[in-house]
Coordinates of C-alpha atoms in Angstrom, one line a residue:
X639 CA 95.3 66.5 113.4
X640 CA 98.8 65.8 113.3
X641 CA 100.3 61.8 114.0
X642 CA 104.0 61.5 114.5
X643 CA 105.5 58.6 113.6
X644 CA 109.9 58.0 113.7
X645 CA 110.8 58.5 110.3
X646 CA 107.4 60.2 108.9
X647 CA 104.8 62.7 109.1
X648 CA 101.1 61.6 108.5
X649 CA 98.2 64.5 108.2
X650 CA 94.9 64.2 109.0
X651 CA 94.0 63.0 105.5
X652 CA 96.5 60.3 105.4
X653 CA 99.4 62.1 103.1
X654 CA 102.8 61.0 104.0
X655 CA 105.6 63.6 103.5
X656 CA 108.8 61.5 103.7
X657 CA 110.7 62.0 106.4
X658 CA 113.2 60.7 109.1
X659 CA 113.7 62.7 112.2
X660 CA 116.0 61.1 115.1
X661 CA 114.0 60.4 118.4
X662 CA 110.7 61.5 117.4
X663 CA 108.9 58.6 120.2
X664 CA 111.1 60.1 122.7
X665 CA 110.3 63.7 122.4
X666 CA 106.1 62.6 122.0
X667 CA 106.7 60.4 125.1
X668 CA 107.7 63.2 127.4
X669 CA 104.5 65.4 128.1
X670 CA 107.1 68.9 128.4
X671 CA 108.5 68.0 125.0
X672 CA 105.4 67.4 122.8
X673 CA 105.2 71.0 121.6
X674 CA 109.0 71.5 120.9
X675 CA 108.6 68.2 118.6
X676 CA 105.3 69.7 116.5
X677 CA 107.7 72.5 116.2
X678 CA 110.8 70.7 114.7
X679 CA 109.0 68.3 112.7
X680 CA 107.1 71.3 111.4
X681 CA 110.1 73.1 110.9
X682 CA 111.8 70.1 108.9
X683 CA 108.5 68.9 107.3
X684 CA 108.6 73.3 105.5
X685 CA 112.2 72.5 104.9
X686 CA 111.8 69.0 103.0
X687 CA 108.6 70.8 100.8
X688 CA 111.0 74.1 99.4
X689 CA 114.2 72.0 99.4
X690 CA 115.1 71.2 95.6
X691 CA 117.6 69.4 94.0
X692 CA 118.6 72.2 90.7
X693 CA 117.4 75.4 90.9
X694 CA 117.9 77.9 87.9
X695 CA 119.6 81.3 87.5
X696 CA 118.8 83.3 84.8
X697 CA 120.7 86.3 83.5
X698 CA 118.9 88.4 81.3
X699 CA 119.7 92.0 82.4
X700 CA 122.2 92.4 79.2
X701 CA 121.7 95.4 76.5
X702 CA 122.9 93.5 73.8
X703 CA 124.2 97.0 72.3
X704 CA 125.8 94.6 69.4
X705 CA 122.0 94.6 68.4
X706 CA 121.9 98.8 68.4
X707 CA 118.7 100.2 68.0
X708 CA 116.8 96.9 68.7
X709 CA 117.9 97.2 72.2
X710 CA 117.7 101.0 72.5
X711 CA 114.4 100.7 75.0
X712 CA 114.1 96.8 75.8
X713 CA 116.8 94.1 76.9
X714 CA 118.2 91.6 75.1
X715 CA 116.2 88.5 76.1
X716 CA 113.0 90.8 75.6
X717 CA 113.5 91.2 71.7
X718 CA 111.0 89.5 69.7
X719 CA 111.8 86.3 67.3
X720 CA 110.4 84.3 65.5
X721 CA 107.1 85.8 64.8
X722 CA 105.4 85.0 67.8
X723 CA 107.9 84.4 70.9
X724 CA 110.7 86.6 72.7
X725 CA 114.1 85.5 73.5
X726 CA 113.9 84.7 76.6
X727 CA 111.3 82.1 76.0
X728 CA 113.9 79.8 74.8
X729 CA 115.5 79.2 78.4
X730 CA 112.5 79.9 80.4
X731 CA 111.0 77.0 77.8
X732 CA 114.0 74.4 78.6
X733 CA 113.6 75.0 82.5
X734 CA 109.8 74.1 82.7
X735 CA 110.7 71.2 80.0
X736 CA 113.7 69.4 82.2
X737 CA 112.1 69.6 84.9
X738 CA 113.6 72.8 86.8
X739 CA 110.7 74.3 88.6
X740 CA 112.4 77.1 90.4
X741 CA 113.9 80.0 88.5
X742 CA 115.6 83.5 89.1
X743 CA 115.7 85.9 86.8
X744 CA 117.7 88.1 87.0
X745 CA 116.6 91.5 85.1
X746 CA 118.7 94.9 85.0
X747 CA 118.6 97.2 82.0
X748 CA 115.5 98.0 80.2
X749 CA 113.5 95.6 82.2
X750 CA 110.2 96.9 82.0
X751 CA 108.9 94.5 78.6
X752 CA 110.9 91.6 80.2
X753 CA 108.9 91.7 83.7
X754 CA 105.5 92.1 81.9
X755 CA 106.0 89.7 79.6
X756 CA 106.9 86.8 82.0
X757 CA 104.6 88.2 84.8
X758 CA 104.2 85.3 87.1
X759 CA 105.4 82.6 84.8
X760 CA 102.0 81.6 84.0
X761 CA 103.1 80.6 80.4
X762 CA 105.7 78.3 81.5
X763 CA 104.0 76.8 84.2
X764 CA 106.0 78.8 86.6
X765 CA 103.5 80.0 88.8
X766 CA 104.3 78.0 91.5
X767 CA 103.5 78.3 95.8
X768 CA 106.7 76.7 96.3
X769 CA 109.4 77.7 93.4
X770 CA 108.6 78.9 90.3
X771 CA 110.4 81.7 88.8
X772 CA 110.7 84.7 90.7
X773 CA 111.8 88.8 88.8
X774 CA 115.9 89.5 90.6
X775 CA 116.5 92.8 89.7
X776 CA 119.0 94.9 92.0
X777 CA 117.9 96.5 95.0
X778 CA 119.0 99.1 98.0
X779 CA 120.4 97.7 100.7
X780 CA 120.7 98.5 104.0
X781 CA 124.0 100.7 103.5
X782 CA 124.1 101.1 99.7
X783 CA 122.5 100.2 96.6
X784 CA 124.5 98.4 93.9
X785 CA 123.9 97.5 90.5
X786 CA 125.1 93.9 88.8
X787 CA 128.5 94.5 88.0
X788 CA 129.5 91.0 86.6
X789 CA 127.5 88.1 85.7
X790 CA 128.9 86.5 89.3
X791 CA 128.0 89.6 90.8
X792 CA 124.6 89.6 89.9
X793 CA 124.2 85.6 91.2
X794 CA 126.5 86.8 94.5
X795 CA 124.0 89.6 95.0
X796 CA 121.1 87.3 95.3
X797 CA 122.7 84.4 97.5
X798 CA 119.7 84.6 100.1
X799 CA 117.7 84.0 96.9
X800 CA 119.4 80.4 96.8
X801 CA 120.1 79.8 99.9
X802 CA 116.0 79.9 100.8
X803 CA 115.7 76.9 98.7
X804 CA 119.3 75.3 99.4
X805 CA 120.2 73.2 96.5
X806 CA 122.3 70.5 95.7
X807 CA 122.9 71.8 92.4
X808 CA 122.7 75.7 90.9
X809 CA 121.9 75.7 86.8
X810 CA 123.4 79.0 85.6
X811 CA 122.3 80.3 82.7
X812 CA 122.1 83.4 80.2
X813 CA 118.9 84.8 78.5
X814 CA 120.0 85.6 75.4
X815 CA 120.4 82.2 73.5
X816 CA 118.3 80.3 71.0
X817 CA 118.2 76.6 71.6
X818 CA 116.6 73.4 72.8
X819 CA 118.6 71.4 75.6
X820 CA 117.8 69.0 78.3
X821 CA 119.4 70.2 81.1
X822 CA 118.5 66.9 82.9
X823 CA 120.6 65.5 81.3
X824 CA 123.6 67.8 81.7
X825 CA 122.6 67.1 85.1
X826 CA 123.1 63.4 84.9
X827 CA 126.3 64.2 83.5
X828 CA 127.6 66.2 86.5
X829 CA 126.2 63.8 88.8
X830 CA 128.3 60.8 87.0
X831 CA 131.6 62.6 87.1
X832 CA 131.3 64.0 90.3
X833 CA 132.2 66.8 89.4
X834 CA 131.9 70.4 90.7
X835 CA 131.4 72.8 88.1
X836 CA 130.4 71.9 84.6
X837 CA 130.4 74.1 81.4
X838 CA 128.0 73.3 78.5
X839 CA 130.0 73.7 75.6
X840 CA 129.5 72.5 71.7
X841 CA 132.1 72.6 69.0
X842 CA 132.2 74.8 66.6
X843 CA 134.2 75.5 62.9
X844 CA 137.6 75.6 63.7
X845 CA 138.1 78.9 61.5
X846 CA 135.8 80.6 63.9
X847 CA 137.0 79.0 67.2
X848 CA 139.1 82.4 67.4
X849 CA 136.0 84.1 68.3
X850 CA 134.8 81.9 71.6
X851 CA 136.5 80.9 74.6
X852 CA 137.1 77.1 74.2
X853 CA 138.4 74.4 77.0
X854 CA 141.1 71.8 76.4
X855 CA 139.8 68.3 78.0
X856 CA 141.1 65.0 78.9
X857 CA 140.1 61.4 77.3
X858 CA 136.9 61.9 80.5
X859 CA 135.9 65.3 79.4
X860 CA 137.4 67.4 82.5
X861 CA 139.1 70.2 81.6
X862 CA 142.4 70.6 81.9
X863 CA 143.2 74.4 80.2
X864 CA 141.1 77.4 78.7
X865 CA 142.0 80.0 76.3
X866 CA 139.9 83.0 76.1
X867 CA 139.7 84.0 72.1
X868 CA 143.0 82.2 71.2
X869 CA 144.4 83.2 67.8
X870 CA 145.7 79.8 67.5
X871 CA 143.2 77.4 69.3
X872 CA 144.1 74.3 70.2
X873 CA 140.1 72.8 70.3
X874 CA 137.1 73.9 69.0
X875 CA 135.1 73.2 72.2
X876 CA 133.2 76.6 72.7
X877 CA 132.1 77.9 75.7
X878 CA 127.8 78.1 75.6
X879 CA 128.0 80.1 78.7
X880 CA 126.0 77.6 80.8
X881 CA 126.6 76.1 84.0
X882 CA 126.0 73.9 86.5
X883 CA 127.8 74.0 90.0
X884 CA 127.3 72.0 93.3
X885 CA 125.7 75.0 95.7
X886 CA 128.3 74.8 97.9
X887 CA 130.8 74.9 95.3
X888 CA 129.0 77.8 93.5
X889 CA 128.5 79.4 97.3
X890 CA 132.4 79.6 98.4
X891 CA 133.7 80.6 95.5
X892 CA 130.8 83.6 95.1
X893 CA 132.2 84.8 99.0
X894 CA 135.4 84.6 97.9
X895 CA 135.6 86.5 94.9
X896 CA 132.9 89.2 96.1
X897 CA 135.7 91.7 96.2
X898 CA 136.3 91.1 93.0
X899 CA 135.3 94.2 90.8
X900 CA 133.2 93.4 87.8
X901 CA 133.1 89.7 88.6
X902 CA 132.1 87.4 86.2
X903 CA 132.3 83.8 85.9
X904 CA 134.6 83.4 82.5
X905 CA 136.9 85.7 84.2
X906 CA 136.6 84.6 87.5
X907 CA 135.0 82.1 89.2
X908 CA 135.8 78.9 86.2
X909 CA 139.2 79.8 86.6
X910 CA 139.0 80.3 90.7
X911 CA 137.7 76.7 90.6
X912 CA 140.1 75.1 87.7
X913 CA 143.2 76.6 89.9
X914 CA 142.0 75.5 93.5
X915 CA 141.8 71.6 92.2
X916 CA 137.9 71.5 91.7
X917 CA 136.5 69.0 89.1
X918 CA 135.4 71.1 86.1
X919 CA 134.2 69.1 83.2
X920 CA 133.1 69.8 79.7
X921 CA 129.0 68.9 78.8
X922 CA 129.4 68.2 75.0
X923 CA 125.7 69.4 72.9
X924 CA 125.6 69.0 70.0
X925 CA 122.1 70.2 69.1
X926 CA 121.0 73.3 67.7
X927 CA 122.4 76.6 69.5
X928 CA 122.3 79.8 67.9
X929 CA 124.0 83.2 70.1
X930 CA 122.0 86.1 68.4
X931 CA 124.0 89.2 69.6
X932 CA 125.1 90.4 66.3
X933 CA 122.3 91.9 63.8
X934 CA 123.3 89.4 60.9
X935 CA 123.5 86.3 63.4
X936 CA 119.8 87.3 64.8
X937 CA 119.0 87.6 61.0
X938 CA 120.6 84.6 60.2
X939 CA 118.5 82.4 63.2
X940 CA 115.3 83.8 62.0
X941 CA 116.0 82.9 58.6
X942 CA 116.8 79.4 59.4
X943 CA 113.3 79.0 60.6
X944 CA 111.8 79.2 57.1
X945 CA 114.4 76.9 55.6
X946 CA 112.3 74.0 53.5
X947 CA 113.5 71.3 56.2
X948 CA 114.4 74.3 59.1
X949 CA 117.5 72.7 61.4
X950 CA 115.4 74.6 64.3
X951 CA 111.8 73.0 64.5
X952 CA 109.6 75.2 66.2
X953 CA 107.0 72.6 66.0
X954 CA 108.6 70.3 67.6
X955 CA 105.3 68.5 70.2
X956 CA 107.9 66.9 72.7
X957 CA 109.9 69.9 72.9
X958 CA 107.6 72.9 73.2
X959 CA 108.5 76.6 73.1
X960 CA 106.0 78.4 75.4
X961 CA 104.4 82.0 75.2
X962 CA 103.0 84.4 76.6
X963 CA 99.7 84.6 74.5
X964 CA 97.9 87.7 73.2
X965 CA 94.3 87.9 72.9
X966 CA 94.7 88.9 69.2
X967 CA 92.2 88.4 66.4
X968 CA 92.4 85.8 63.3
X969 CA 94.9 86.5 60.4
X970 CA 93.7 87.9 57.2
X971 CA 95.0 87.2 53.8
X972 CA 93.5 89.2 50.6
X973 CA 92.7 87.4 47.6
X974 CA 95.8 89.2 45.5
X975 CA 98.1 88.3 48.5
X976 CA 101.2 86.0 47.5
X977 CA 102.8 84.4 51.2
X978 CA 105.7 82.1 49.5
X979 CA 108.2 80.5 52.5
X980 CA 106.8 82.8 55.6
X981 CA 106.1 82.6 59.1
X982 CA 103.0 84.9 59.6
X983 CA 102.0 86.0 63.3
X984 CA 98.3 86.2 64.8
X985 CA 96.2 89.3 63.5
X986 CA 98.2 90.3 60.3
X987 CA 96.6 91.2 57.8
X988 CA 98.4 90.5 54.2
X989 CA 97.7 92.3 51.2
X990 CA 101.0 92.7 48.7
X991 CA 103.9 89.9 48.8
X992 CA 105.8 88.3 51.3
X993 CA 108.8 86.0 50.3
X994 CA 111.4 84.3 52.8
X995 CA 110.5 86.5 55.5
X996 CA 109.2 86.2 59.6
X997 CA 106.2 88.5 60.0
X998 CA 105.3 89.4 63.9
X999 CA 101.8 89.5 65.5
X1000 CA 99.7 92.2 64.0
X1001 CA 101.6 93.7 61.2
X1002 CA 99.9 95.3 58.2
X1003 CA 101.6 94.7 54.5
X1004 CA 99.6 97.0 52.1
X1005 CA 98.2 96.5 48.8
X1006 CA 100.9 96.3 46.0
X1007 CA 104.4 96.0 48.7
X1008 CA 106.3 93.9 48.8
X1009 CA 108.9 92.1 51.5
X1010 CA 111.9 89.9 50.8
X1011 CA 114.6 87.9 53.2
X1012 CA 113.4 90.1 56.2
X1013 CA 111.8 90.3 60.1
X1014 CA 109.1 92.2 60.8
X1015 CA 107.5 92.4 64.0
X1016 CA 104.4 93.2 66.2
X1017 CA 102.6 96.0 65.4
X1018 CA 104.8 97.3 62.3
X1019 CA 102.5 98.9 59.1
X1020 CA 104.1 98.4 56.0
X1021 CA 102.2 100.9 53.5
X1022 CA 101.1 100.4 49.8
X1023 CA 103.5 100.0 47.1
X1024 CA 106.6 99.5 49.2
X1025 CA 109.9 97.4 48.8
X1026 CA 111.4 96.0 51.5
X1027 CA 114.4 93.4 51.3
X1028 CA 116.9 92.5 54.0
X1029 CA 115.6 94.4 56.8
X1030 CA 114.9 94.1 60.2
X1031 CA 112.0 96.2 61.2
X1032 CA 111.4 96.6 65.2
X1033 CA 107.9 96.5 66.9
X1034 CA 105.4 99.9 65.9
X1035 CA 106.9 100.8 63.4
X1036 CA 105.2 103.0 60.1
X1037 CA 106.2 102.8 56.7
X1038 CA 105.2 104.7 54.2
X1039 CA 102.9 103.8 51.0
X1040 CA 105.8 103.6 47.8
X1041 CA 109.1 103.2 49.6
X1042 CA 112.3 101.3 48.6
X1043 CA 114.2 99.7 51.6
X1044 CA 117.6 97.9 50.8
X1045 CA 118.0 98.9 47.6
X1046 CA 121.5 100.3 45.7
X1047 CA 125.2 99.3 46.1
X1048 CA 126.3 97.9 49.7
X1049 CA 128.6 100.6 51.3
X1050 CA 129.7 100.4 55.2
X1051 CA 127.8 102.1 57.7
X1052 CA 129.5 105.6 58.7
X1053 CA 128.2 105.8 61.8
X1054 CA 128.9 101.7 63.5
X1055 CA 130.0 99.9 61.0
X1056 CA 130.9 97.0 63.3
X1057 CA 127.1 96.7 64.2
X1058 CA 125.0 97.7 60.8
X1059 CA 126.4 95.0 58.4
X1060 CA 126.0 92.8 56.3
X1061 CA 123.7 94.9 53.8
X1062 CA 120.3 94.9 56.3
X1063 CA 118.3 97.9 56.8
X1064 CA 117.5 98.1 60.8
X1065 CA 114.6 100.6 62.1
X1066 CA 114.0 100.5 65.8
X1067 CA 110.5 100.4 67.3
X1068 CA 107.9 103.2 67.2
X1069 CA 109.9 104.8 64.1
X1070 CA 108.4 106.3 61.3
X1071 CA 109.5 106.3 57.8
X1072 CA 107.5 108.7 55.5
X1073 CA 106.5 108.2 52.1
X1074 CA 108.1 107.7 48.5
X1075 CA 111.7 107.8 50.0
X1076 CA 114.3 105.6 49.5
X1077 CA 116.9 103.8 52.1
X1078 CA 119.9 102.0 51.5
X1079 CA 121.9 99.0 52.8
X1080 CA 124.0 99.1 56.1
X1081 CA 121.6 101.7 57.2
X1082 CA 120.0 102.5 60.4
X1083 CA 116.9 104.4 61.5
X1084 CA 115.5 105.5 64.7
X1085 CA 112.5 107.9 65.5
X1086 CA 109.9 109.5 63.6
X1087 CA 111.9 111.2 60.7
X1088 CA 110.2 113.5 57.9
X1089 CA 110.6 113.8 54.4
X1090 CA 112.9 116.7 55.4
X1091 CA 115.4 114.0 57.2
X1092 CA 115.7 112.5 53.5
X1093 CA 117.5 114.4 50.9
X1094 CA 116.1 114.6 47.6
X1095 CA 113.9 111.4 49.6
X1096 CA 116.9 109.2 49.3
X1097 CA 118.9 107.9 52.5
X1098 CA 122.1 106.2 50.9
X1099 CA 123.8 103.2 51.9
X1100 CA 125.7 103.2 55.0
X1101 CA 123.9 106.5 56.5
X1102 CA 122.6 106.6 59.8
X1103 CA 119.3 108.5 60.6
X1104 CA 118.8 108.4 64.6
X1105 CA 116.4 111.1 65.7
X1106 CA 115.1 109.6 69.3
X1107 CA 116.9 108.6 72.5
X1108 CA 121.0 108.4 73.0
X1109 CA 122.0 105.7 71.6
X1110 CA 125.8 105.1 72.4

C-alpha cells in the first residue's frame, strides 16, 4: 500500500522517499483523479531514485599507437601495469572512491579485453540497479552507423545515455591516465565558482610545458587564454584532459558543434565555451599524475612504483586501487631465487634473478636468468639462463632458455624511431623468442619468430622483427 502525503511518499513499510509534489490532497480528494496522482507521484518518485547529481564519462576507446605493439590487439586503458591492475583501473578506481556511482564507458578500438575485464563493474562496486557503469561502444542507428570521431563526438553520440539520468554536473574523463584524485573535490570547486566548465590541470616543468596545452588564469583561477603546444609558453598550467561541465552547459554546446567533423573537446567545445562568455576555470592538482602514452613514460611510471619511498603508493588503505581478481594460485620462490626491489604478481614462479623490475601475474623466470629495470606481464615464460634488461615484455609471451635482451651499443630504431626509444626492448603479447639468440636496444618484436628470423642468432640494436598482424 501506497499513502500520499503533500510533500512525500510513504510505502507500506514506512520508507520515506523525499519528495514535494504541488497539490497532491487535491488530486487524492477528487475520486476521478486518484489514479492520475499514483501515476505522477510514481512517475516523479522513478525520477528522484535515477536522478544524480555527477555522473561520469569515460573515454577509453583510444589505440595509444605511441605504445606500438603493446596496443596492436588491446586498447590503451586495457594494457596491464603494475603487476597486477590494467589502466583503466586507475579512473574506474577514483569514480567508485569520490563517490560517482554512475559511469559510461565509452569503448571503441580493440575492445574485447576492456569489456571482459570490467564486466559488470563488480570490482569497483559498479554493479548497480540504478547507475553503475554501463559498456558505450558505437552502434547502428536507425539511418547509419557511425564510429566516435572526436572525443566530443563520442560523448555527443551517447546524449540519451545522460540524459536518462539528467545530471547537474557531467565528469569527463579519459582512460588512459595513472593517478589518484578526488573528484569530489574538483566538484566543490566548480560548485564554489559557479562556474560552467572546469579543466583539471597540474603544472608542470616549464622546459616541457611546450609539449601540453596549458591555460592562462586570473588571480580566481578562470581562464582567460589557452595555447595549444606553445613554443614559448606563457604558464606551465597543463591540461590533464579532465572535465567537469554543468549538463546543460555540456548539452548545448554538444548540439551545437555536432556538425563539427572530428569534434573534440581541446579543439572544440573548451574553446566554444571560453568564446561564448561561459565561466571556465582552472582545478589546480597537484598530486601524482603520470600520462603513459609513450613506451619510456609507461616504463618510467612502472619504475617509480619500486622506488625505496615510491611517489605512487599502491598501498595506499584510504585510497584503494581496485581489480578485477583472478582465481590464480600462490607465488613460488626457489631457494637459489634472488627478488631484490620487485613487485611480483599472484602465481609466478621465480627461479633466477629479478632486480628493479614489475613482474605480472603468472610469469615463469627460469633457473639461472636473469631480469633487470624491466615489465613483465601475465603469462610471459622467461627460459633458463636468459638476460633481460630494459624491456618491456607484453602478456604470453616465450623466451627462450640462454638469451641476451638489451644488450650492445644503443642505436635508433630503423623502423619507428619516434616510438622504440630510449634503449628498451618491447615484444608484444603471444610472441616468441627462440633460444640462444641475441636482441638489441631500440628493438621491437612481434609474433612467433624462428631462429631463421635471427641472423647468425643476433637481432642488433634498432632492428625491428614484426612477423604477426599490420601494425601501422
Amino acid at each position: 500500500m501506497i499513502v500520499y502525503y503533500k510533500s512525500a511518499v510513504y510505502d507500506s513499510r514506512n520508507m520515506c522517499v523525499s519528495l514535494c509534489v504541488d497539490a497532491h490532497e487535491s488530486y487524492v480528494e477528487k475520486p476521478g483523479k486518484t489514479e492520475r496522482c499514483r501515476e505522477r507521484i510514481q512517475q516523479e518518485v522513478e525520477y528522484a531514485l535515477i536522478k544524480k547529481e555527477m555522473i561520469a564519462m569515460l573515454l577509453a576507446g583510444g589505440q595509444g599507437s605511441r605504445l606500438g605493439v603493446l596496443t596492436q590487439s588491446v586498447a590503451k586503458p586495457a594494457v596491464g601495469f603494475g603487476g597486477k591492475y590494467r589502466i583503466i583501473d586507475f579512473p574506474l578506481s577514483n569514480c567508485i572512491n569520490s563517490g560517482v556511482d554512475t559511469v559510461g564507458v565509452l569503448t571503441q578500438y580493440q575492445p574485447l579485453r576492456l569489456n571482459t575485464h570490467i564486466g559488470i563493474g563488480i570490482p569497483w562496486d559498479l554493479d548497480r540497479n540504478i547507475g553503475g557503469v554501463s559498456i558505450l561502444p558505437p552502434y547502428e542507428k536507425s539511418t547509419e552507423a557511425e564510429w566516435y570521431t572526436g572525443t566530443a563526438n563520442a560523448i555527443y553520440q551517447n546524449l540519451r545515455f545522460m540524459e536518462y539520468y539528467n545530471p547537474e554536473y557531467v565528469l569527463v574523463l579519459g582512460g588512459d591516465h595513472i593517478y589518484k584524485m578526488d573528484y569530489e573535490e574538483m566538484l566543490d570547486f566548480h560548485k564554489r565558482n559557479n562556474a560552467d566548465v572546469t579543466l583539471a590541470t597540474i603544472p608542470v616543468p616549464w622546459e616541457e610545458a611546450s609539449r601540453f596545452g596549458v591555460v592562462i588564469t586570473d588571480e580566481d583561477m578562470r581562464i582567460r587564454e589557452f595555447e595549444e603546444k606553445p613554443a614559448n609558453p606563457r604558464s606551465n598550467l597543463a591540461s590533464m584532459g579532465i572535465y567537469i561541465f554543468t549538463w546543460k552547459v555540456l548539452r548545448e554546446a554538444l548540439i551545437t558543434l555536432s556538425e563539427q567533423e572530428g569534434c573534440d573537446f581541446g579543439k572544440h567545445i573548451i574553446p566554444y565555451c571560453h568564446n561564448r562568455g561561459d565561466r571556465v576555470f582552472a582545478y589546480e592538482f597537484n598530486g601524482y599524475w603520470r600520462d603513459v602514452g609513450t613506451l619510456g613514460s609507461y616504463w618510467a611510471a612502472n619504475m617509480e612504483l619500486i622506488d625505496i619511498v615510491p611517489v605512487f603508493d599502491l598501498y595506499d588503505e584510504y585510497w584503494k586501487i581496485y581489480t578485477k581478481g583472478e582465481v590464480i594460485r600462490p607465488q613460488y620462490i626457489a631457494d637459489n631465487a634472488v627478488i631484490n626491489r620487485a613487485i611480483i604478481g599472484e602465481g609466478t614462479e621465480v627461479y633466477g634473478e629479478v632486480h628493479n623490475s614489475v613482474i605480472g601475474e603468472g610469469v615463469t623466470i627460469g633457473e639461472g636468468a636473469v631480469v633487470r629495470d624491466s615489465i613483465i606481464m601475465k603469462g610471459t615464460s622467461v627460459g633458463k639462463g636468459t638476460y633481460i634488461e630494459k624491456a618491456i615484455i607484453a602478456e604470453n609471451v616465450v623466451i627462450g632458455d640462454n638469451c641476451k635482451l638489451g644488450v650492445g651499443e644503443e642505436v635508433p630504431n630503423t623502423w619507428k624511431p619516434h616510438i622504440y626509444s630510449e634503449g628498451l626492448v618491447t615484444i608484444g603479447e603471444d610472441s616468441v623468442v627462440p633460444h640462444d639468440v641475441t636482441i638489441g636496444k631500440n628493438t621491437v618484436i612481434l609474433g612467433g619468430t624462428t631462429e631463421d628470423d635471427y641472423p647468425n642468432g643476433v637481432l642488433e640494436s634498432g632492428a625491428s622483427l614484426v612477423k604477426a598482424g599490420d601494425e601501422s
